[in-house]
Amino acid sequence: AQSVAQPEDQVNVAEGNPLTVKCTYSVSGNPYLFWYVQYPNRGLQFLLKYITGDNLVKGSYGFEAEFNKSQTSFHLKKPSALVSDSALYFCAVSPSGGYNKLIFGAGTRLAVHP
Amino acid sequence: ETGVTQSPTHLIKTRGQQVTLRCSSQSGHNTVSWYQQALGQGPQFIFQYYREEENGRGNFPPRFSGLQFPNYSSELNVNALELDDSALYLCASSYQSQGVEKLFFGSGTQLSVL
C-alpha cells in the first residue's frame, strides 16, 4: 500500500538552530513530493515540492528539502529556526503526479523555543 | 490568501443527520478535491472533481458524495452521519497555467458529530 511516514510526532528546536523534519514514503514509480505547513485554524500552506532534477529543493520561508531516492526520504530542513516556524508540518506524495489525490503523512509538530 | 472559501467554518450535527459543506474557488480552477482531516491525523483524500465530473475517489463510503458547479463552487455531502465523521474537511482547488499547476487549500470546515 502506498504510504507516507513522518516518524516524529514532535520536533523541538531552539531558535537559531538548524531543524530537520523527517519524511519517508512508500510509493511506486516517480511520485511528486510535497511539504505543507498548517497553522491553528488554518488550511494547508504550500512550502515546496519535488518533481525531478536537483535533489535539494528550496521553498518558501527559507525551508528546503532533500530528496533521497535510495532511502525514499524527503526530509524538510531549515538552517536557522524561528519561533514563528512553530506549526504542524505535513509531508505528502502524489503517486500519479501533479497535485492529484495527495497522500499525507500524519504530521509533525515543530516547536521552536526562544 | 488562497482564494478558496469554505462555509461554514464550524458545524455541529447529530448522528444520523445529513450535512452539506460548501467550497468556493477562483475562476478557472477546474479541479476541486476534498480531504478529511481527523484530529491528530494528516488529511485523507475523499474525492476529486474535474469539470463537474468525479475523476477520483479515496477509500470513503458512498454516503460521501460531491458536486461541482460551473461557477467553480462545489459541495461535499455526507449522509447518515457517524461519530467518526467528526473532522476538519478541507477543500482544495487547482488550475494549470502555462504548464504550471498550482493547488490552493481552504481553511476548512470543522464538523462535530454528537
Short mmCIF file of C-alpha atoms in Angstrom, two decimals:
data_model
loop_
_atom_site.label_atom_id
_atom_site.label_comp_id
_atom_site.label_asym_id
_atom_site.label_seq_id
_atom_site.Cartn_x
_atom_site.Cartn_y
_atom_site.Cartn_z
CA ALA A 1 0.00 0.00 0.00
CA GLN A 2 1.14 3.50 -0.74
CA SER A 3 2.00 5.47 2.35
CA VAL A 4 3.89 8.37 3.86
CA ALA A 5 5.57 8.16 7.24
CA GLN A 6 6.58 11.01 9.50
CA PRO A 7 8.33 9.18 12.34
CA GLU A 8 8.36 12.08 14.79
CA ASP A 9 5.18 13.38 16.37
CA GLN A 10 7.02 16.45 17.60
CA VAL A 11 10.36 18.11 16.98
CA ASN A 12 11.77 20.60 19.46
CA VAL A 13 14.49 23.02 18.47
CA ALA A 14 15.97 26.21 19.87
CA GLU A 15 15.60 29.39 17.89
CA GLY A 16 18.58 29.92 15.61
CA ASN A 17 19.45 26.24 15.44
CA PRO A 18 19.01 24.13 12.32
CA LEU A 19 15.92 21.97 12.08
CA THR A 20 15.04 18.76 10.30
CA VAL A 21 11.60 17.19 9.97
CA LYS A 22 11.74 13.67 8.59
CA CYS A 23 9.60 12.02 5.95
CA THR A 24 9.81 8.68 4.20
CA TYR A 25 7.45 7.33 1.59
CA SER A 26 6.41 4.07 0.04
CA VAL A 27 5.07 4.77 -3.44
CA SER A 28 5.84 3.09 -6.73
CA GLY A 29 7.06 4.99 -9.73
CA ASN A 30 8.22 8.57 -9.64
CA PRO A 31 5.85 10.47 -7.38
CA TYR A 32 5.71 14.17 -6.78
CA LEU A 33 6.68 15.05 -3.19
CA PHE A 34 5.43 17.98 -1.15
CA TRP A 35 5.70 19.73 2.17
CA TYR A 36 2.82 21.71 3.63
CA VAL A 37 2.51 23.71 6.84
CA GLN A 38 -0.64 24.18 8.89
CA TYR A 39 -1.17 26.90 11.46
CA PRO A 40 -4.03 26.72 14.02
CA ASN A 41 -7.48 27.14 12.46
CA ARG A 42 -5.95 27.49 9.03
CA GLY A 43 -5.79 25.36 5.91
CA LEU A 44 -2.63 23.94 4.46
CA GLN A 45 0.01 26.24 3.05
CA PHE A 46 2.38 25.02 0.35
CA LEU A 47 6.08 25.11 1.23
CA LEU A 48 7.83 23.26 -1.57
CA LYS A 49 7.68 20.36 -3.98
CA TYR A 50 9.99 17.94 -5.74
CA ILE A 51 9.23 16.68 -9.22
CA THR A 52 12.55 15.87 -10.79
CA GLY A 53 16.07 17.22 -11.07
CA ASP A 54 18.21 18.60 -8.27
CA ASN A 55 17.75 16.63 -5.08
CA LEU A 56 17.80 19.77 -2.94
CA VAL A 57 14.62 21.78 -3.33
CA LYS A 58 14.25 25.30 -2.00
CA GLY A 59 10.87 26.59 -0.90
CA SER A 60 9.07 29.30 0.99
CA TYR A 61 10.18 30.98 4.25
CA GLY A 62 13.76 29.65 3.95
CA PHE A 63 12.79 25.98 4.02
CA GLU A 64 14.40 23.37 1.82
CA ALA A 65 14.03 19.64 1.41
CA GLU A 66 16.40 16.90 0.35
CA PHE A 67 15.16 14.09 -1.85
CA ASN A 68 16.92 10.74 -1.45
CA LYS A 69 15.65 8.13 -3.86
CA SER A 70 17.60 5.20 -2.44
CA GLN A 71 16.26 5.88 1.05
CA THR A 72 12.84 7.02 -0.23
CA SER A 73 13.10 10.04 2.01
CA PHE A 74 12.22 13.70 1.65
CA HIS A 75 13.36 15.48 4.80
CA LEU A 76 12.46 19.11 5.42
CA LYS A 77 15.25 21.38 6.64
CA LYS A 78 15.95 24.94 7.61
CA PRO A 79 19.38 26.31 8.56
CA SER A 80 18.14 28.62 11.31
CA ALA A 81 14.76 28.13 13.01
CA LEU A 82 12.45 30.94 14.02
CA VAL A 83 9.84 30.90 16.77
CA SER A 84 7.29 31.76 14.08
CA ASP A 85 8.11 28.44 12.34
CA SER A 86 6.26 26.63 15.13
CA ALA A 87 3.39 24.82 13.41
CA LEU A 88 2.23 21.45 12.10
CA TYR A 89 4.12 20.15 9.09
CA PHE A 90 2.85 17.58 6.62
CA CYS A 91 4.74 15.61 4.02
CA ALA A 92 2.67 14.44 1.04
CA VAL A 93 3.11 12.46 -2.15
CA SER A 94 1.18 12.35 -5.38
CA PRO A 95 1.59 8.88 -6.87
CA SER A 96 0.13 9.90 -10.21
CA GLY A 97 1.97 13.19 -10.49
CA GLY A 98 0.63 16.68 -10.26
CA TYR A 99 -1.38 17.67 -7.25
CA ASN A 100 -3.85 14.84 -7.65
CA LYS A 101 -5.03 12.63 -4.85
CA LEU A 102 -2.34 13.54 -2.36
CA ILE A 103 -1.34 11.05 0.30
CA PHE A 104 -0.36 12.81 3.51
CA GLY A 105 1.71 11.77 6.47
CA ALA A 106 0.28 12.11 9.98
CA GLY A 107 2.14 15.34 10.56
CA THR A 108 4.96 16.54 12.77
CA ARG A 109 4.52 19.35 15.24
CA LEU A 110 7.50 21.68 15.24
CA ALA A 111 8.11 23.67 18.40
CA VAL A 112 10.80 26.34 18.23
CA HIS A 113 11.77 27.70 21.64
CA PRO A 114 13.23 31.17 22.21
CA GLU B 1 -4.98 34.48 0.72
CA THR B 2 -5.68 31.33 -1.26
CA GLY B 3 -8.94 32.41 -2.88
CA VAL B 4 -10.63 29.23 -1.67
CA THR B 5 -13.50 29.90 0.72
CA GLN B 6 -15.25 27.24 2.74
CA SER B 7 -18.52 27.53 4.64
CA PRO B 8 -19.50 27.16 7.32
CA THR B 9 -16.33 27.30 9.41
CA HIS B 10 -17.84 25.21 12.18
CA LEU B 11 -20.81 22.88 12.27
CA ILE B 12 -22.40 20.63 14.86
CA LYS B 13 -24.66 17.77 13.82
CA THR B 14 -26.08 14.69 15.47
CA ARG B 15 -25.55 11.10 14.44
CA GLY B 16 -27.77 10.06 11.52
CA GLN B 17 -28.22 13.54 10.13
CA GLN B 18 -27.08 14.78 6.74
CA VAL B 19 -24.68 17.66 6.13
CA THR B 20 -23.61 19.79 3.17
CA LEU B 21 -20.29 21.61 3.18
CA ARG B 22 -19.54 24.27 0.60
CA CYS B 23 -16.44 25.50 -1.15
CA SER B 24 -15.96 28.45 -3.46
CA SER B 25 -12.91 28.62 -5.71
CA GLN B 26 -11.44 31.20 -8.02
CA SER B 27 -12.44 31.43 -11.63
CA GLY B 28 -10.55 28.96 -13.79
CA HIS B 29 -9.93 26.43 -11.02
CA ASN B 30 -11.26 23.42 -12.90
CA THR B 31 -10.26 20.79 -10.36
CA VAL B 32 -11.51 20.55 -6.80
CA SER B 33 -10.60 17.96 -4.20
CA TRP B 34 -11.95 17.27 -0.75
CA TYR B 35 -9.97 15.93 2.17
CA GLN B 36 -10.93 14.75 5.65
CA GLN B 37 -8.52 15.56 8.47
CA ALA B 38 -9.32 13.76 11.71
CA LEU B 39 -7.84 15.08 14.93
CA GLY B 40 -4.13 14.30 15.11
CA GLN B 41 -4.04 12.87 11.59
CA GLY B 42 -3.00 14.01 8.17
CA PRO B 43 -5.63 14.85 5.56
CA GLN B 44 -7.14 11.90 3.72
CA PHE B 45 -8.29 12.20 0.12
CA ILE B 46 -12.06 11.81 -0.26
CA PHE B 47 -12.63 12.56 -3.95
CA GLN B 48 -11.80 14.89 -6.79
CA TYR B 49 -13.90 16.61 -9.42
CA TYR B 50 -12.77 17.94 -12.76
CA ARG B 51 -15.14 19.99 -14.85
CA GLU B 52 -18.12 18.77 -12.83
CA GLU B 53 -17.29 15.07 -13.14
CA GLU B 54 -15.86 12.89 -10.38
CA ASN B 55 -12.46 11.64 -11.54
CA GLY B 56 -11.01 10.00 -8.48
CA ARG B 57 -12.13 8.71 -5.14
CA GLY B 58 -10.39 7.65 -1.97
CA ASN B 59 -11.42 4.97 0.48
CA PHE B 60 -14.67 6.56 1.60
CA PRO B 61 -18.17 5.03 1.51
CA PRO B 62 -20.87 6.16 -0.94
CA ARG B 63 -22.60 8.24 1.73
CA PHE B 64 -19.86 10.77 0.99
CA SER B 65 -20.83 12.46 -2.24
CA GLY B 66 -20.00 15.65 -4.03
CA LEU B 67 -20.95 18.13 -6.67
CA GLN B 68 -19.02 20.68 -8.66
CA PHE B 69 -20.80 23.58 -10.33
CA PRO B 70 -19.97 25.66 -13.41
CA ASN B 71 -19.34 28.72 -11.23
CA TYR B 72 -16.32 26.99 -9.60
CA SER B 73 -18.16 26.22 -6.39
CA SER B 74 -18.53 22.73 -5.01
CA GLU B 75 -20.24 20.76 -2.28
CA LEU B 76 -19.44 17.81 -0.09
CA ASN B 77 -22.49 15.93 1.16
CA VAL B 78 -22.38 13.35 3.91
CA ASN B 79 -25.44 11.25 4.70
CA ALA B 80 -26.20 9.22 7.81
CA LEU B 81 -23.52 10.93 9.87
CA GLU B 82 -21.44 8.83 12.21
CA LEU B 83 -19.41 9.91 15.22
CA ASP B 84 -16.19 9.14 13.33
CA ASP B 85 -17.13 11.69 10.68
CA SER B 86 -16.10 14.40 13.15
CA ALA B 87 -13.13 16.07 11.47
CA LEU B 88 -11.83 19.11 9.63
CA TYR B 89 -12.92 18.97 6.00
CA LEU B 90 -10.61 20.70 3.57
CA CYS B 91 -11.38 21.79 0.05
CA ALA B 92 -8.57 22.30 -2.42
CA SER B 93 -8.79 23.70 -5.91
CA SER B 94 -6.21 23.79 -8.63
CA TYR B 95 -5.58 25.20 -12.05
CA GLN B 96 -2.92 24.97 -14.71
CA SER B 97 -1.34 27.94 -16.39
CA GLN B 98 1.49 27.74 -18.93
CA GLY B 99 2.31 24.23 -17.84
CA VAL B 100 2.44 25.11 -14.15
CA GLU B 101 -0.12 23.64 -11.80
CA LYS B 102 -0.99 25.29 -8.52
CA LEU B 103 -3.10 23.98 -5.67
CA PHE B 104 -4.84 26.07 -3.05
CA PHE B 105 -6.43 24.88 0.17
CA GLY B 106 -9.29 26.49 2.02
CA SER B 107 -9.25 26.93 5.80
CA GLY B 108 -11.67 24.07 6.26
CA THR B 109 -14.97 23.29 7.93
CA GLN B 110 -14.78 21.77 11.40
CA LEU B 111 -17.59 19.23 11.68
CA SER B 112 -18.55 17.81 15.05
CA VAL B 113 -20.97 14.87 15.15
CA LEU B 114 -22.60 14.28 18.54
#
